Structures are given as structure tokens and as C-alpha cells.
Short mmCIF file of C-alpha atoms and ligand atoms in Angstrom, two decimals:
data_model
loop_
_atom_site.label_atom_id
_atom_site.label_comp_id
_atom_site.label_asym_id
_atom_site.label_seq_id
_atom_site.Cartn_x
_atom_site.Cartn_y
_atom_site.Cartn_z
CA MET A 1 4.55 -24.10 6.95
CA ASP A 2 6.91 -22.15 5.13
CA GLU A 3 7.78 -18.57 5.43
CA LEU A 4 5.79 -16.87 3.23
CA GLU A 5 2.08 -19.17 5.48
CA LEU A 6 3.84 -17.99 7.93
CA LEU A 7 4.14 -13.83 6.71
CA LEU A 8 0.51 -14.13 5.77
CA ASP A 9 -0.80 -16.09 9.30
CA LEU A 10 1.63 -12.56 11.13
CA HIS A 11 -0.08 -9.51 8.41
CA VAL A 12 -3.82 -11.46 8.51
CA LYS A 13 -5.19 -10.37 11.10
CA GLY A 14 -3.95 -6.35 11.40
CA GLU A 15 -6.31 -3.73 10.23
CA ARG A 16 -3.56 -2.80 8.03
CA GLN A 17 -0.78 -4.64 6.69
CA GLY A 18 1.67 -1.50 5.93
CA PRO A 19 1.64 2.56 7.03
CA GLY A 20 -0.96 5.00 7.30
CA SER A 21 -3.67 5.57 8.36
CA THR A 22 -7.54 6.63 7.85
CA GLU A 23 -6.77 10.78 7.77
CA ALA A 24 -3.68 10.56 4.97
CA THR A 25 -7.11 7.89 2.79
CA LEU A 26 -9.20 10.84 3.88
CA ARG A 27 -6.59 13.98 2.85
CA ALA A 28 -6.01 12.02 -0.43
CA LEU A 29 -9.33 11.47 -1.33
CA GLU A 30 -10.36 15.18 -0.43
CA MET A 31 -7.37 16.14 -3.90
CA ILE A 32 -9.52 14.52 -5.70
CA THR A 33 -12.84 15.78 -7.32
CA LEU A 34 -15.27 13.34 -8.77
CA PRO A 35 -18.27 13.70 -9.85
CA SER A 36 -20.67 12.75 -6.64
CA GLU A 37 -23.95 11.42 -8.13
CA LYS A 38 -21.72 9.69 -10.33
CA GLU A 39 -20.88 5.49 -9.98
CA LEU A 40 -17.69 5.27 -9.14
CA LYS A 41 -15.89 2.73 -10.63
CA VAL A 42 -12.33 2.42 -8.24
CA ALA A 43 -9.27 -0.27 -8.05
CA ASP A 44 -7.58 -0.63 -4.56
CA MET A 45 -4.20 -2.67 -5.73
CA GLY A 46 -2.66 -4.01 -3.08
CA CYS A 47 -5.35 -4.09 -0.58
CA GLY A 48 -4.65 -6.49 2.01
CA THR A 49 -7.73 -6.92 4.54
CA GLY A 50 -8.95 -4.18 3.15
CA ALA A 51 -8.15 -1.08 5.38
CA GLN A 52 -8.23 1.94 2.79
CA SER A 53 -11.31 -0.01 0.57
CA LEU A 54 -13.25 -0.29 3.46
CA VAL A 55 -12.52 3.59 3.58
CA LEU A 56 -13.05 3.47 0.40
CA ALA A 57 -16.52 1.65 -0.15
CA GLY A 58 -17.99 3.84 3.05
CA GLN A 59 -17.07 7.68 0.85
CA LEU A 60 -17.66 6.92 -2.28
CA THR A 61 -20.83 6.00 -4.21
CA GLY A 62 -20.15 3.71 -6.58
CA GLN A 63 -17.76 0.15 -6.55
CA VAL A 64 -14.56 -0.74 -5.17
CA THR A 65 -13.06 -3.51 -7.47
CA ALA A 66 -10.16 -4.90 -4.29
CA VAL A 67 -7.46 -6.31 -5.74
CA ASP A 68 -4.87 -8.85 -4.18
CA LEU A 69 -2.97 -11.93 -4.29
CA PHE A 70 -3.04 -13.96 -1.36
CA PRO A 71 -7.26 -14.66 -0.33
CA ALA A 72 -6.44 -15.00 3.09
CA PHE A 73 -6.10 -10.90 3.08
CA LEU A 74 -9.96 -10.79 0.83
CA ASP A 75 -11.60 -13.37 3.08
CA GLU A 76 -10.66 -11.42 6.03
CA LEU A 77 -11.92 -7.85 3.28
CA THR A 78 -15.35 -9.69 2.80
CA LYS A 79 -15.79 -10.58 7.14
CA LYS A 80 -15.23 -7.10 8.14
CA ALA A 81 -16.90 -5.96 4.44
CA LYS A 82 -20.13 -7.50 5.39
CA GLU A 83 -19.86 -6.47 8.95
CA MET A 84 -20.15 -2.91 8.34
CA GLY A 85 -22.69 -3.62 5.87
CA LEU A 86 -20.67 -2.26 3.00
CA SER A 87 -20.75 -6.10 0.70
CA GLU A 88 -22.33 -4.66 -2.11
CA LYS A 89 -20.07 -1.81 -2.65
CA ILE A 90 -17.00 -4.13 -2.67
CA VAL A 91 -16.02 -7.18 -4.75
CA THR A 92 -12.08 -9.50 -4.07
CA CYS A 93 -10.90 -9.77 -7.05
CA GLN A 94 -7.54 -12.29 -6.30
CA GLN A 95 -5.01 -11.21 -8.72
CA SER A 96 -1.50 -10.41 -9.63
CA MET A 97 -1.49 -6.56 -10.05
CA ASP A 98 0.97 -6.63 -12.71
CA ASP A 99 -1.66 -9.00 -14.91
CA LEU A 100 -5.41 -8.27 -14.16
CA PRO A 101 -8.30 -8.67 -15.99
CA PHE A 102 -9.68 -4.86 -16.16
CA ARG A 103 -10.77 -3.38 -19.64
CA LYS A 104 -9.14 -0.26 -21.34
CA GLU A 105 -9.95 2.68 -18.99
CA GLN A 106 -12.77 1.06 -17.08
CA PHE A 107 -11.57 2.97 -14.33
CA ASP A 108 -12.31 6.68 -12.47
CA LEU A 109 -9.82 5.83 -9.61
CA ILE A 110 -6.41 3.76 -8.80
CA TRP A 111 -5.75 3.89 -5.55
CA SER A 112 -3.10 1.72 -3.48
CA GLU A 113 -1.14 2.43 -0.68
CA GLY A 114 2.17 0.36 0.50
CA ALA A 115 1.83 -1.69 -2.14
CA ILE A 116 2.70 -1.05 -5.20
CA TYR A 117 6.44 -2.17 -4.66
CA THR A 118 6.08 -4.98 -5.45
CA ILE A 119 5.86 -4.64 -9.08
CA GLY A 120 8.11 -1.07 -8.75
CA PHE A 121 7.13 2.20 -9.00
CA GLU A 122 6.58 2.68 -12.29
CA GLU A 123 6.12 -0.20 -14.34
CA GLY A 124 2.29 0.05 -11.83
CA ILE A 125 1.53 3.39 -12.99
CA ARG A 126 2.79 2.84 -16.45
CA GLN A 127 0.78 -0.45 -16.56
CA TRP A 128 -2.12 0.68 -14.44
CA LYS A 129 -3.01 4.18 -16.52
CA GLU A 130 -4.12 1.75 -19.33
CA TYR A 131 -7.62 0.65 -17.27
CA LEU A 132 -8.46 4.63 -15.69
CA LYS A 133 -10.64 6.91 -17.77
CA VAL A 134 -8.64 9.66 -19.62
CA GLY A 135 -9.22 12.21 -16.22
CA GLY A 136 -9.40 9.62 -13.88
CA TYR A 137 -6.59 9.55 -10.76
CA LEU A 138 -4.03 7.57 -9.77
CA ALA A 139 -3.34 8.17 -5.95
CA VAL A 140 -0.65 6.19 -4.93
CA SER A 141 2.26 5.68 -1.51
CA GLU A 142 5.30 5.40 -1.63
CA VAL A 143 8.47 4.84 -0.10
CA THR A 144 10.36 7.44 0.07
CA TRP A 145 13.29 9.57 0.67
CA VAL A 146 12.36 12.88 2.19
CA SER A 147 16.27 13.43 3.12
CA SER A 148 18.92 15.03 0.88
CA SER A 149 21.37 13.28 3.04
CA ARG A 150 21.77 9.91 4.63
CA PRO A 151 23.52 7.16 6.84
CA LYS A 152 25.05 4.75 5.01
CA GLU A 153 23.27 2.32 6.92
CA ILE A 154 19.68 2.76 6.09
CA VAL A 155 20.99 3.87 2.11
CA GLU A 156 21.56 -0.05 1.70
CA PHE A 157 18.49 -0.94 3.27
CA TRP A 158 16.48 0.48 0.57
CA SER A 159 19.35 -0.78 -1.71
CA ARG A 160 19.12 -4.14 -1.31
CA GLU A 161 15.38 -4.11 -0.31
CA TYR A 162 13.75 -1.45 -3.05
CA PRO A 163 16.97 -0.06 -4.75
CA GLU A 164 13.97 2.93 -7.04
CA ILE A 165 13.75 4.32 -3.10
CA GLY A 166 13.59 8.32 -4.76
CA THR A 167 13.21 11.61 -3.18
CA ALA A 168 9.11 13.40 -4.21
CA ALA A 169 11.00 15.47 -6.92
CA THR A 170 11.71 11.20 -8.98
CA LYS A 171 8.48 10.85 -8.49
CA ILE A 172 7.14 13.31 -9.64
CA ASN A 173 9.17 13.28 -12.77
CA GLN A 174 7.87 9.88 -13.35
CA LEU A 175 4.73 10.39 -12.87
CA GLU A 176 4.85 13.14 -15.06
CA ALA A 177 6.43 10.65 -17.99
CA ASN A 178 4.23 8.56 -18.18
CA GLY A 179 1.02 10.62 -18.68
CA TYR A 180 0.38 12.29 -15.35
CA THR A 181 -0.08 15.55 -14.09
CA LEU A 182 0.09 15.80 -10.21
CA VAL A 183 -2.66 16.97 -8.30
CA GLY A 184 -0.82 17.00 -5.38
CA TYR A 185 1.44 14.68 -2.31
CA PHE A 186 2.69 15.02 0.92
CA PHE A 187 4.27 12.20 3.46
CA LEU A 188 2.36 10.26 5.62
CA SER A 189 3.39 10.53 9.50
CA PRO A 190 5.28 8.57 11.98
CA GLN A 191 1.99 7.79 14.09
CA SER A 192 1.50 6.41 10.41
CA TRP A 193 4.10 3.86 10.56
CA LEU A 194 4.50 3.80 14.87
CA SER A 195 0.94 3.84 16.21
CA ASN A 196 -1.51 2.43 13.25
CA TYR A 197 1.16 -0.18 12.19
CA TYR A 198 4.45 -1.09 13.63
CA LYS A 199 2.56 -1.32 17.58
CA PRO A 200 -0.13 -3.39 16.48
CA LEU A 201 2.24 -5.86 14.60
CA GLN A 202 4.87 -6.22 17.59
CA GLU A 203 1.82 -6.84 19.66
CA ARG A 204 0.57 -9.51 18.02
CA PHE A 205 4.55 -10.82 18.27
CA PRO A 206 3.80 -13.23 21.18
CA ALA A 207 1.27 -14.97 19.98
CA PHE A 208 2.79 -15.58 16.66
CA LEU A 209 5.54 -17.14 18.07
CA THR A 210 3.42 -19.74 20.91
CA ARG A 211 1.28 -20.79 17.75
CA HIS A 212 3.85 -22.04 15.76
CA LYS A 213 6.03 -22.85 18.77
CA HIS A 214 9.76 -20.84 18.52
CA SER A 215 9.86 -22.89 15.54
CA GLU A 216 13.06 -21.15 13.59
CA LEU A 217 11.45 -19.90 11.02
CA ALA A 218 8.65 -17.94 13.04
CA LYS A 219 12.04 -16.78 15.34
CA LYS A 220 13.32 -15.03 12.26
CA VAL A 221 9.92 -13.77 11.00
CA VAL A 222 9.66 -11.92 13.48
CA ALA A 223 13.74 -11.14 13.68
CA ALA A 224 13.51 -9.18 10.18
CA HIS A 225 10.08 -7.48 11.24
CA GLN A 226 12.09 -6.20 14.23
CA GLN A 227 14.84 -5.25 12.02
CA GLU A 228 13.00 -2.78 9.95
CA ILE A 229 10.95 -1.73 13.02
CA ASN A 230 14.50 -0.76 14.50
CA LEU A 231 15.86 0.55 11.13
CA TYR A 232 12.42 2.75 10.96
CA GLU A 233 12.80 4.22 14.92
CA ARG A 234 16.76 4.84 14.31
CA HIS A 235 16.48 7.11 11.15
CA GLN A 236 13.37 8.39 10.45
CA ALA A 237 14.30 11.31 9.87
CA HIS A 238 14.73 9.98 6.32
CA TYR A 239 12.29 8.09 4.12
CA SER A 240 8.35 8.28 4.41
CA TYR A 241 5.60 6.82 2.70
CA GLY A 242 5.07 10.03 0.27
CA PHE A 243 1.04 10.01 -1.17
CA TYR A 244 1.00 10.86 -4.91
CA ILE A 245 -1.97 12.22 -6.39
CA ALA A 246 -2.89 12.68 -9.80
CA ARG A 247 -4.22 13.30 -13.01
CA LYS A 248 -4.33 10.78 -16.74
CA ASP A 249 -3.93 13.27 -18.93
CA ALA A 250 -5.62 12.89 -22.43
CA ARG A 251 -2.87 11.77 -24.59
N1 SAM B 301 -3.08 -1.45 1.10
C1 SAM B 301 -2.82 -2.37 2.04
C2 SAM B 301 -2.73 -1.34 3.63
O1 SAM B 301 -1.85 -0.85 3.48
O2 SAM B 301 -3.12 -1.96 4.83
C3 SAM B 301 -2.13 -3.76 2.63
C4 SAM B 301 -0.53 -2.91 1.86
S1 SAM B 301 1.36 -4.12 1.90
C5 SAM B 301 2.53 -3.60 2.64
C6 SAM B 301 1.26 -5.28 -0.01
C7 SAM B 301 0.04 -5.57 0.10
O3 SAM B 301 0.16 -5.53 -1.11
C8 SAM B 301 -0.30 -6.96 0.77
O4 SAM B 301 -1.85 -7.08 0.59
C9 SAM B 301 0.07 -8.41 -0.60
O5 SAM B 301 -0.72 -9.45 -0.82
C10 SAM B 301 -0.16 -7.28 -1.93
N2 SAM B 301 0.25 -7.53 -3.37
C11 SAM B 301 1.13 -8.40 -2.96
N3 SAM B 301 2.15 -8.49 -4.18
C12 SAM B 301 0.68 -8.67 -4.98
C13 SAM B 301 0.83 -8.88 -6.52
N4 SAM B 301 2.27 -8.89 -6.58
N5 SAM B 301 -0.67 -8.70 -6.70
C14 SAM B 301 -1.68 -7.82 -5.97
N6 SAM B 301 -1.02 -8.14 -4.67
C15 SAM B 301 0.39 -8.35 -4.16
#
């Protein structure tokens, strides 16, 4: 198995593949005013195994198109949707989020939690606007600085991993510069990181290592995740995910 296959294997049985919570998904959804009687068209970009797609499908009338690059995640989502009686409301789309087969102004709502970084926040909001109806909503979570001065260790880490990390003011300015009006934003709680993502991930490490006979590559994958967790534990006062909810303007 190569490193990508190992990563998929480590994450595919996770309830979520990044920090978040059902409460945060619902809180973001509450900020959005969409006609409840209408059949809505919703896209969830970088859906993983569907933590948010399933919540959205359960809450909204209409259809959720769940987009991810990896079939293994989408298969898992399809299985969960079936178990929850939501199959009719979710279609999967195995495609890269920067190369999408969608029509202009196809969607009432574009959702994306912890995934836009793969193409970059500004590039993502710019490209996806095309698929959103005027007056439609974007709800996106993105790693964000929450303090005004930060230790060198964490600045260096994020400059390597995702130099586009910024403050909420920067993200909001980017939304406004790209034809959106901010409706609201909030930060994910530490529980969204620790209890909902990192702890279940750590609990999967031993079985993952056993499955892969403690190979050097499997150990490297675990070590990289553990380093990320250690950094979060040390520096959580300085960054989180910002959840940004915005409406597409008429221009
Ligand atoms: N939204 C899910 C959640 O919160 O549980 C998953 C978040 S995970 C951190 C990022 C997701 O983006 C993964 O499922 C990954 O497969 C997907 N992804 C990465 N690059 C992608 C791309 N270019 N196009 C579509 N999905 C991509």
C-alpha cells in the first residue's frame, strides 16, 4: 500500500475526516434562510464519509450532491445514507472539487467543511460561486488564526502545511471581494477537534498499525497525525476552524 492508500484506510471508518460537530453544522444551517417548501439543490464539497451530507439531507427538503475525490469515502457515505433511509436525498459525485461537472447557478447552497484548503480558500470560493444561484448560500469551514500573536512553532507549521491560513478578517474580506455578503461566522469549539476528531482517530491507531504489520510507512502516517494532534494541544489558543456563512450577491 502506498501512503495515500494508508491514509484512506486510516480515515475511512472515521465518523468524520476533520474537526467539526453536528451542532456546528446545525448552527451554520440556522443562519441560512432558504424557502422550506422548495426542493433545494445542495452540494457538499469534500464530503468524506458524509458527516455533514447526512445532516443536511436529514434537515433539508431536496437533494444533496456529495462530492469527493475518493470512491472509498463515497462508498461509505452511500452505505450510511442507506442505513439512515436517506438514499433518495443524496447523490454522490466522484470528482475533484476544482473540476466539477455542474451547471452555472445549479445550487441553492454549497457546503464544505474542512476541505476547501485542498484547492485553497480564495480559489474555492471564486470557482464555486459560478455554480451558486444569485441569493444562494455558501457555508464553509476553514482553518483560521484566532489570536493576534502566535508562537513561532505553530506559525512555521502552518506556513509549511497551508500558507493561506489567515485571520477571520482576511477570510471575510476575501468573501466580500469575490461577490459574497457575509451572513455570519463562528469558530469551532475545542471539542470539535479533540472529542469528535482527534480522539476517535487516535483510538484507530493500534488496529491500523496491526493491519499494516507495523510497516515503516504505517508508523510514519501515525507519527504525522500524532504530531498534528500534539501541536493542536499545545497551540489551540491560536487557531481553529472558522465557519463562514455567506450569500452570493447579484453582481
Ligand atoms: N467534510 C468531511 C468532514 O468534515 O468529515 C471531510 C473533511 S477531510 C479533512 C477533506 C476531504 O476532502 C476528504 O474527504 C478528501 O478526500 C476530500 N478531498 C481532498 N482533495 C479533494 C479534491 N481535490 N476534490 C474533492 N475532494 C477532495
